[in-house]
Amino acid sequence: MPPKNGGESSVRQVFITVSPKLCSAIKDHICRLKRFGTSDVSDQPSILHMHDIMDDLEEFTEIPDSFCDLPHGHYPLTITYHKFLMMLDGTCQTSFFDAFYGEMKSSFERGHSRSRAVQTFIELKEVTYEKFVTFYWPRFNADLTKKFAASTVFTEIISHIKGAYQASRPYTGKLGRQGYVMLADKRFSSLNNEKRDIIYDIFLEYESMKCTAREFDLSDFVNSLHSSLVSEGYNGDMVDFVYIDEVQDLTMTQIALIKYVCVNIKEGFLFAGDTAQTIARGIDFRFEDIRSLFYTAFLPETEASNEGLKHRKRVHLSDMFQLSQNFRTHSGILRMAQSIMSLLYFFFPSSVDKLNPETGLVHGEAPVLLESDNDENAIMTIFGESKSKHGNLHGFGAEQVILVRDDATKKQIIDIVGKQALVLTIVECKGLEFQDVLLYNFFGLSPLRNKWRVLYGYMEDKDIIAHSEEISHPGFDTSKHYLLCSELKQLYVAITRTRQRLWMCENTDDYCRPMFDYWKKLCLVEVRLLDSSLIQAMQTGSSSDDWRLRGIKLFNEGQFEMATMCFEKAGDAYREK
């Protein structure tokens, strides 16, 4: 390693992740390792502290918004991807936000710092998926949008039209219509040429509306940085190693930005993630795409600067290293998760990376499909039973959760269970884990509806059911069943949140039957009648400390309503406020 900083030998390492909470935890862990390395065991920070609502902004204020002359004491640098973008922007001669100075002028006049003014502007003007669905989607031409889900169009815009890395120059930051439509031929796709043509029309309408509203999306910011760095060059400090965790939450153009700060092409990059958990809105990710990006974006850059010429014959991307040993959950849950991966490999082979099945160290209860002997809502049966027959029965504990599809269902369930149980959506629970999970009405509220019957075709193909059973089902059609991919990934995330017990209940069996039949044929599940004895067995108690700990975890994930309930159950009036 060459001497740096006036002869001091050092290594510049950067750890990047999307989640501020994961970033904070890693920073704390590194602090403890540093103290341990210097034999200082005093004042060890707790990795589980209350992460205040403003911490996402304040956490990194001591780190300049620039890579120019960054003091060595900041390394190893642990930052969010958002902070990484802000530092790159500060390194460029022209900031992306200069174009929006008029919108930020009032913040400056109120005496706010530039970083605070920019953060306020981002919160008001960035087009997230939620804003796209709420404010943009209803205003598009209905003749164009009627055949698509908003999530599909947003993903195509962010990950492909504006998120596919462009190696050619000049850097335009988006695919032209012809280039985007041709993706239907180049890549396994659920969208044919005609549908891509329509999506491109929606994209143009979106860009026009966004420009009129003086708003931007993350891809605009990222592509602006690429353009500036290509035209101006990178004038900040070079780092030796870059580590990115949860890489599945990033597009290819977002990942490609790291090539400007690190020229250690031989061994300077490490990417970690799980493509089966790509449920971030707007992201379509595979590790194979990083391999392609490496050869089209990273190697040519280093060769152009003569750095790669020395290694041209021997530089290559290392093989993927798979972490196949699961320490979180038991083999019963892992087998069910693998059954979902098998469906993804069969129907959407290009949407996930083919990996070996995970193995567990312990055995546990098989996942349970709950059946009721009456027409009553299962949630009402479980929690109504608690209130009516058992008086002060505690309901679910701090290590148990009800998972639902969306915010509307979450509100309905909270109205029923009150403070007897934690209720989260599948997106909200990503990154969390519980001892027990009750997954409610996943199939009943699925936009696929009876198209789940396409699974019977897979079962016939794999001889899971006999052809003589003659179960009617549609043939798989990528243009009709493209939502199946995201549905399977959401289901995968939901069931892998549990460490021990998993229960699944549906209001009706109209749409869940194909998947339930699949699991029954594979002997992966147990069917149980929802009676009083089972209800009692499902519910466990928790101590005040358990509730406080869960409350802190939920608070740190921004789930303030559920966190407040936890602190109330813990009797922690201070944190409850």
XYZ file of C-alpha atoms in Angstrom:
577
model
C 0.000 0.000 0.000
C 1.589 3.342 -1.028
C 2.208 5.969 1.649
C -0.445 8.628 1.924
C -1.124 11.728 3.982
C 2.458 12.862 4.289
C 3.997 9.439 4.457
C 1.458 7.836 6.770
C 0.569 4.374 5.564
C -3.233 3.978 5.566
C -6.107 2.234 3.902
C -9.220 4.158 2.925
C -12.309 1.971 3.251
C -15.946 2.959 2.651
C -19.022 0.987 3.753
C -22.282 2.014 2.032
C -25.871 0.870 2.571
C -29.289 2.369 1.825
C -30.684 1.994 5.348
C -29.672 4.716 7.857
C -30.469 2.308 10.711
C -28.138 -0.419 9.407
C -25.505 2.224 8.759
C -25.780 3.491 12.335
C -25.476 -0.035 13.735
C -22.359 -0.718 11.641
C -20.806 2.575 12.793
C -21.374 1.585 16.427
C -19.877 -1.841 15.781
C -16.764 -0.319 14.181
C -16.403 2.047 17.152
C -16.419 -0.929 19.505
C -13.853 -2.761 17.381
C -11.584 0.305 17.394
C -11.845 0.573 21.170
C -11.203 -3.138 21.549
C -8.149 -2.848 19.296
C -6.699 -0.181 21.577
C -7.617 -2.170 24.716
C -10.171 0.517 25.612
C -13.282 -1.224 26.953
C -14.735 1.861 28.639
C -17.909 3.639 27.563
C -18.872 1.019 25.022
C -21.864 2.323 23.068
C -24.969 0.160 22.842
C -25.762 -0.951 19.330
C -29.469 -0.692 20.166
C -30.156 2.909 21.058
C -33.020 5.203 20.215
C -32.357 6.540 16.742
C -34.066 9.950 16.874
C -36.300 11.067 14.017
C -33.729 13.679 12.904
C -30.776 11.312 13.175
C -30.932 10.370 9.496
C -29.826 13.931 8.760
C -27.725 14.655 11.854
C -25.925 11.280 11.896
C -23.473 12.392 9.208
C -23.195 16.151 9.778
C -19.651 15.746 11.085
C -18.673 14.253 7.704
C -18.217 16.927 4.992
C -20.389 16.742 1.873
C -17.280 16.204 -0.231
C -14.543 13.648 -0.889
C -11.946 16.416 -1.272
C -9.234 16.263 1.414
C -11.386 14.157 3.756
C -9.459 13.815 7.070
C -8.053 10.347 7.623
C -9.864 10.117 10.966
C -13.170 9.609 9.135
C -11.976 6.249 7.797
C -13.217 3.566 7.741
C -16.069 5.697 6.397
C -19.554 4.298 7.103
C -22.280 6.167 5.229
C -25.713 5.766 3.685
C -26.071 5.769 -0.075
C -27.826 9.128 0.247
C -24.781 10.576 2.033
C -22.515 9.063 -0.651
C -24.502 10.941 -3.324
C -24.300 14.186 -1.359
C -20.524 13.784 -0.980
C -20.109 13.132 -4.706
C -22.289 16.147 -5.465
C -20.148 18.303 -3.195
C -17.020 17.091 -4.965
C -18.303 18.186 -8.373
C -17.738 21.746 -9.568
C -21.445 22.137 -10.319
C -24.037 20.811 -7.872
C -27.225 19.117 -9.077
C -29.158 21.355 -6.674
C -27.821 24.606 -8.176
C -30.605 24.332 -10.743
C -33.154 24.518 -7.921
C -31.662 27.497 -6.097
C -34.903 29.472 -6.458
C -36.872 26.768 -4.618
C -34.309 26.722 -1.777
C -33.916 30.499 -1.487
C -36.498 30.805 1.303
C -34.571 28.248 3.405
C -31.375 30.255 3.033
C -33.232 33.441 3.992
C -34.381 31.725 7.201
C -30.741 31.150 8.087
C -30.638 27.423 7.331
C -27.344 25.831 6.319
C -26.959 24.583 2.780
C -27.205 20.934 3.878
C -30.418 21.648 5.798
C -31.880 23.617 2.888
C -31.054 20.816 0.456
C -32.523 18.189 2.783
C -35.760 20.191 3.124
C -35.917 20.590 -0.660
C -35.417 16.840 -1.170
C -38.226 16.008 1.245
C -40.587 18.349 -0.609
C -39.591 17.765 -4.215
C -38.261 14.212 -4.616
C -40.637 11.901 -6.468
C -40.707 8.670 -4.465
C -42.852 5.674 -5.352
C -45.525 6.884 -2.918
C -45.661 10.308 -4.592
C -45.630 8.676 -8.031
C -48.672 6.550 -7.160
C -50.558 9.290 -5.333
C -49.942 12.386 -7.456
C -48.677 11.264 -10.867
C -50.352 7.950 -11.701
C -53.989 9.239 -11.506
C -53.108 12.106 -13.860
C -51.638 9.974 -16.652
C -53.693 9.114 -19.723
C -56.021 6.335 -18.515
C -55.900 4.651 -21.942
C -52.164 4.151 -21.376
C -52.218 3.031 -17.747
C -55.247 0.719 -17.741
C -53.249 -2.423 -18.516
C -50.433 -1.826 -16.035
C -49.789 -1.754 -12.321
C -48.186 1.470 -11.108
C -45.351 -0.511 -9.498
C -44.477 -2.139 -12.835
C -44.251 1.172 -14.686
C -42.255 2.832 -11.891
C -39.776 -0.058 -11.886
C -39.355 0.123 -15.665
C -38.710 3.868 -15.499
C -36.312 3.851 -12.552
C -34.447 0.576 -13.173
C -34.399 0.351 -16.962
C -35.222 3.558 -18.839
C -33.284 5.778 -16.402
C -31.413 3.171 -14.368
C -29.619 1.035 -16.947
C -25.981 2.106 -17.106
C -25.034 3.787 -20.366
C -21.468 3.136 -21.464
C -21.659 5.293 -24.596
C -20.821 9.002 -24.637
C -22.172 11.636 -24.332
C -23.973 10.466 -21.204
C -27.708 11.138 -21.642
C -29.008 9.323 -18.549
C -31.849 7.503 -20.263
C -32.589 4.911 -22.902
C -34.178 6.100 -26.112
C -37.498 4.607 -27.133
C -35.951 2.150 -29.585
C -33.306 1.014 -27.091
C -35.919 0.431 -24.394
C -38.347 -1.410 -26.673
C -35.518 -3.659 -27.883
C -34.982 -4.896 -24.317
C -37.936 -7.188 -24.960
C -35.679 -9.183 -27.314
C -32.398 -8.955 -25.375
C -33.572 -10.035 -21.923
C -36.126 -12.470 -20.525
C -39.043 -10.083 -20.195
C -42.672 -10.067 -19.169
C -43.233 -7.023 -21.397
C -43.471 -7.284 -25.166
C -42.591 -4.548 -27.670
C -46.097 -3.099 -27.699
C -46.284 -2.778 -23.915
C -42.821 -1.251 -23.718
C -43.866 1.299 -26.309
C -46.839 2.292 -24.145
C -44.674 2.457 -21.000
C -42.309 4.790 -22.831
C -45.259 7.058 -23.614
C -46.104 7.090 -19.881
C -42.455 7.841 -19.113
C -42.484 10.891 -21.413
C -45.701 12.105 -19.790
C -44.143 11.591 -16.355
C -41.007 13.535 -17.287
C -43.095 16.421 -18.615
C -45.241 16.600 -15.465
C -42.177 16.351 -13.232
C -40.409 19.147 -15.073
C -43.462 21.408 -14.820
C -43.710 20.718 -11.078
C -39.962 21.445 -10.661
C -39.525 18.047 -9.028
C -36.940 15.288 -9.479
C -36.475 11.596 -8.796
C -33.375 9.804 -7.542
C -32.427 8.766 -11.079
C -32.246 12.425 -12.114
C -29.769 13.083 -9.289
C -27.692 9.988 -10.091
C -27.585 10.651 -13.833
C -26.638 14.289 -13.239
C -23.671 13.093 -11.168
C -22.593 10.728 -13.954
C -22.757 13.569 -16.488
C -20.741 15.914 -14.262
C -18.099 13.298 -13.453
C -17.742 12.310 -17.111
C -17.355 15.928 -18.274
C -15.388 17.368 -15.325
C -13.608 14.300 -13.998
C -13.419 13.262 -10.359
C -11.241 15.507 -8.214
C -11.803 13.975 -4.779
C -9.756 11.523 -2.734
C -9.471 7.993 -4.099
C -10.386 5.164 -1.747
C -8.953 1.665 -1.641
C -11.985 -0.469 -0.835
C -15.765 -0.017 -1.169
C -18.246 -2.373 0.509
C -21.959 -2.171 -0.341
C -24.554 -4.053 1.710
C -28.190 -4.610 0.663
C -26.996 -3.970 -2.885
C -30.301 -5.325 -4.236
C -31.854 -1.959 -3.271
C -29.804 -0.110 -5.922
C -30.042 0.293 -9.699
C -27.093 -0.288 -12.031
C -26.501 3.449 -12.572
C -26.442 3.950 -8.796
C -23.892 1.165 -8.352
C -21.775 2.472 -11.248
C -21.084 5.736 -9.383
C -18.631 3.979 -7.069
C -16.201 3.429 -9.953
C -15.214 7.111 -9.797
C -13.974 6.947 -6.200
C -12.083 3.631 -6.319
C -9.668 2.411 -8.996
C -8.643 -0.730 -7.114
C -10.276 -2.709 -9.875
C -8.619 -5.970 -8.917
C -10.014 -6.327 -5.402
C -11.544 -3.036 -4.305
C -15.261 -3.821 -4.491
C -17.504 -6.074 -2.420
C -21.270 -6.352 -2.966
C -23.603 -8.187 -0.591
C -27.356 -8.722 -0.893
C -30.257 -11.056 -1.656
C -32.097 -10.800 -4.980
C -35.066 -12.716 -3.568
C -35.678 -9.729 -1.292
C -35.858 -7.137 -4.059
C -39.138 -5.566 -2.980
C -37.878 -1.962 -2.943
C -40.155 0.005 -5.258
C -38.570 0.793 -8.612
C -35.711 -1.713 -8.314
C -35.127 -4.699 -10.589
C -31.827 -6.281 -9.580
C -29.684 -9.361 -10.226
C -26.057 -10.054 -9.326
C -25.474 -11.133 -12.917
C -26.162 -7.531 -13.935
C -23.262 -6.417 -11.719
C -20.972 -8.829 -13.558
C -21.986 -7.211 -16.831
C -21.599 -3.736 -15.314
C -18.071 -4.587 -14.193
C -16.928 -5.333 -17.736
C -18.863 -2.526 -19.467
C -18.291 0.280 -16.943
C -15.508 -0.459 -14.459
C -12.810 -2.087 -16.586
C -12.974 0.392 -19.513
C -12.569 3.306 -17.082
C -9.391 1.890 -15.558
C -8.006 0.885 -18.940
C -8.606 4.415 -20.208
C -6.484 5.721 -17.357
C -3.827 3.025 -18.019
C -4.507 1.569 -14.567
C -6.062 -1.546 -15.992
C -3.549 -2.179 -18.750
C -1.116 -3.797 -16.321
C -3.767 -6.268 -15.217
C -5.831 -6.546 -18.373
C -5.226 -10.243 -18.848
C -5.760 -11.217 -15.257
C -8.449 -8.840 -13.919
C -11.799 -10.545 -13.656
C -14.811 -10.460 -11.401
C -14.556 -13.083 -8.703
C -17.132 -15.818 -8.418
C -20.122 -15.145 -6.226
C -19.682 -16.363 -2.692
C -22.918 -17.659 -1.244
C -23.791 -17.648 2.451
C -25.865 -20.824 2.467
C -25.876 -21.498 6.217
C -28.876 -19.803 7.839
C -28.513 -19.064 11.546
C -31.822 -17.248 11.997
C -34.581 -19.733 11.348
C -35.193 -23.474 11.224
C -35.282 -25.955 8.374
C -39.092 -26.000 8.079
C -39.206 -22.314 7.189
C -36.173 -22.652 4.911
C -37.825 -25.457 2.930
C -40.908 -23.298 2.390
C -38.702 -20.387 1.310
C -36.891 -22.678 -1.125
C -40.233 -23.785 -2.595
C -40.886 -20.144 -3.510
C -37.410 -19.807 -5.009
C -38.104 -22.877 -7.161
C -41.152 -21.109 -8.603
C -39.117 -17.986 -9.324
C -36.400 -20.036 -11.052
C -39.049 -21.744 -13.198
C -41.235 -18.788 -14.196
C -38.717 -15.913 -14.013
C -35.205 -17.375 -14.407
C -33.687 -13.963 -15.143
C -35.208 -12.180 -12.163
C -33.162 -13.893 -9.450
C -29.724 -15.438 -9.136
C -29.641 -19.228 -9.040
C -28.237 -20.236 -5.658
C -27.899 -23.390 -3.615
C -30.687 -23.976 -1.061
C -30.048 -22.552 2.398
C -29.600 -24.997 5.248
C -30.487 -24.556 8.912
C -28.883 -25.841 12.066
C -32.115 -26.694 13.863
C -35.502 -28.230 13.213
C -38.777 -26.583 14.142
C -42.549 -26.672 13.724
C -43.867 -26.905 10.194
C -45.641 -23.744 8.992
C -49.369 -23.931 9.774
C -52.312 -23.200 7.481
C -55.162 -22.101 9.716
C -58.679 -23.246 8.931
C -61.842 -22.109 10.674
C -65.019 -24.132 11.226
C -67.138 -21.017 10.733
C -67.225 -18.023 8.409
C -65.785 -15.638 10.991
C -62.682 -13.624 10.149
C -59.673 -15.513 11.549
C -58.285 -12.380 13.219
C -61.632 -11.824 14.888
C -61.656 -15.460 15.990
C -58.185 -15.252 17.540
C -58.378 -11.870 19.209
C -62.107 -11.759 19.799
C -61.708 -15.110 21.581
C -59.039 -13.544 23.775
C -61.263 -10.700 24.886
C -64.509 -12.581 25.292
C -63.435 -15.865 26.884
C -60.186 -15.177 28.591
C -60.678 -11.690 29.975
C -57.185 -10.286 30.443
C -55.372 -12.793 28.225
C -52.315 -11.044 26.939
C -52.754 -11.488 23.169
C -49.558 -11.613 21.128
C -46.183 -10.864 22.712
C -43.350 -8.559 21.718
C -41.746 -11.292 19.574
C -44.912 -11.936 17.550
C -46.395 -9.973 14.672
C -49.319 -9.935 12.253
C -48.091 -9.229 8.705
C -50.433 -7.743 6.110
C -50.166 -6.532 2.544
C -50.829 -2.810 2.754
C -51.632 0.165 4.967
C -55.391 -0.121 4.399
C -55.436 -3.721 5.663
C -53.137 -2.752 8.528
C -55.644 -0.141 9.689
C -58.509 -2.645 9.495
C -56.613 -5.207 11.566
C -55.538 -2.641 14.164
C -59.207 -1.681 14.552
C -59.941 -5.332 15.405
C -56.979 -6.264 17.593
C -56.367 -2.900 19.230
C -53.257 -3.180 21.389
C -53.283 -6.964 21.559
C -50.728 -7.405 18.780
C -48.134 -5.714 16.595
C -49.325 -5.211 13.015
C -46.918 -4.383 10.160
C -46.978 -4.455 6.369
C -44.546 -6.720 4.507
C -42.517 -3.723 3.304
C -42.325 -2.328 6.853
C -41.048 -5.612 8.282
C -38.131 -5.965 5.836
C -34.999 -6.079 7.979
C -36.896 -7.132 11.102
C -37.408 -10.613 12.521
C -39.791 -12.160 15.035
C -40.181 -15.447 16.861
C -43.688 -15.933 15.420
C -45.423 -14.495 12.354
C -49.105 -14.576 11.436
C -49.421 -13.786 7.716
C -52.944 -12.567 7.073
C -54.905 -12.723 3.792
C -51.870 -12.502 1.519
C -53.588 -14.299 -1.353
C -57.093 -12.944 -0.736
C -55.884 -9.397 -1.445
C -53.450 -10.334 -4.205
C -53.842 -8.443 -7.504
C -53.213 -11.785 -9.263
C -56.564 -13.110 -7.999
C -57.339 -16.406 -9.798
C -54.175 -16.174 -11.918
C -52.439 -18.009 -9.069
C -53.842 -21.120 -10.762
C -50.899 -20.943 -13.182
C -48.959 -22.746 -10.412
C -50.767 -25.960 -11.314
C -48.870 -25.920 -14.623
C -45.596 -25.948 -12.686
C -46.842 -28.786 -10.479
C -47.718 -30.844 -13.531
C -44.361 -30.117 -15.168
C -42.493 -31.254 -12.039
C -44.802 -34.270 -11.465
C -45.938 -32.842 -8.132
C -49.500 -33.564 -9.209
C -50.556 -36.275 -11.611
C -51.668 -35.248 -15.081
C -54.694 -37.467 -14.524
C -55.985 -35.057 -11.868
C -57.007 -32.711 -14.703
C -57.031 -29.468 -12.734
C -57.961 -26.610 -15.034
C -55.415 -23.821 -15.155
C -54.122 -21.186 -17.597
C -50.850 -21.598 -19.407
C -48.064 -19.302 -18.249
C -47.909 -16.074 -20.239
C -45.280 -13.532 -19.208
C -47.455 -10.626 -20.355
C -50.402 -11.820 -18.255
C -48.546 -13.156 -15.233
C -45.711 -10.619 -14.825
C -47.030 -9.634 -11.377
C -46.358 -13.172 -10.166
C -42.651 -12.329 -9.839
C -43.106 -9.467 -7.357
C -45.830 -11.420 -5.551
C -43.502 -14.378 -4.967
C -40.726 -12.077 -3.728
C -43.105 -10.395 -1.276
C -44.245 -13.807 -0.052
C -40.600 -14.852 0.383
C -39.830 -11.788 2.502
C -42.960 -12.324 4.614
C -42.325 -15.951 5.539
C -38.611 -15.429 6.226
C -39.352 -12.857 8.958
C -40.000 -15.670 11.444
C -37.474 -17.546 13.543
C -39.838 -20.178 14.925
C -43.542 -20.365 14.137
C -45.405 -19.292 11.009
C -49.175 -19.256 10.664
C -51.076 -18.322 7.506
C -54.789 -17.543 7.360
C -57.046 -16.432 4.531
C -60.588 -15.104 4.511
C -61.540 -17.407 1.631
C -59.750 -20.146 -0.275
C -60.585 -18.751 -3.729
C -57.065 -17.553 -4.518
C -54.838 -19.312 -1.985
C -55.778 -22.858 -3.016
C -53.078 -23.317 -5.735
C -50.212 -22.329 -3.416
C -51.670 -24.225 -0.463
C -52.070 -27.327 -2.647
C -48.450 -26.917 -3.758
C -47.197 -26.813 -0.175
C -49.429 -29.701 0.893
C -48.158 -31.877 -1.949
C -44.583 -31.142 -0.885
C -45.485 -31.922 2.751
C -44.200 -28.513 3.853
C -47.190 -27.415 5.900
C -49.568 -28.593 8.587
C -53.284 -27.784 8.460
C -54.790 -26.887 11.839
C -58.318 -26.068 12.929
C -58.465 -22.710 14.642
C -59.969 -23.669 17.994
C -59.600 -22.408 21.573
C -56.650 -24.658 22.430
C -54.670 -23.546 19.373
C -55.488 -19.892 20.034
C -54.139 -20.213 23.560
C -51.003 -21.986 22.309
C -50.383 -19.249 19.744
C -50.251 -16.446 22.303
C -47.197 -15.866 24.447
C -46.371 -13.350 27.144
C -43.552 -10.833 27.170
C -41.764 -8.946 29.906
C -41.520 -5.169 30.128
C -37.929 -5.402 28.908
C -39.063 -7.429 25.871
C -41.635 -4.783 24.960
C -39.126 -1.963 25.494
C -36.549 -3.689 23.293
C -39.090 -4.284 20.532
C -40.252 -0.677 20.833
C -36.723 0.613 20.292
C -36.264 -1.638 17.242
C -39.559 -0.435 15.735
C -38.748 3.191 16.543
C -35.430 2.806 14.773
C -37.268 1.517 11.718
C -39.639 4.497 11.739
C -42.659 2.451 12.897
C -43.676 5.011 15.502
C -47.283 3.927 16.050
C -46.310 0.355 16.880
C -43.292 1.542 18.884
C -45.552 3.711 21.041
C -47.754 0.700 21.762
C -44.683 -1.295 22.808
C -43.486 1.419 25.211
C -46.978 1.631 26.678
C -46.979 -2.117 27.293
C -43.508 -1.804 28.827
C -44.756 0.916 31.167
C -42.080 3.214 29.736
C -43.859 6.567 29.875
C -40.720 8.497 28.938
C -40.157 6.700 25.620
C -43.905 6.480 24.936
C -43.946 10.281 24.611
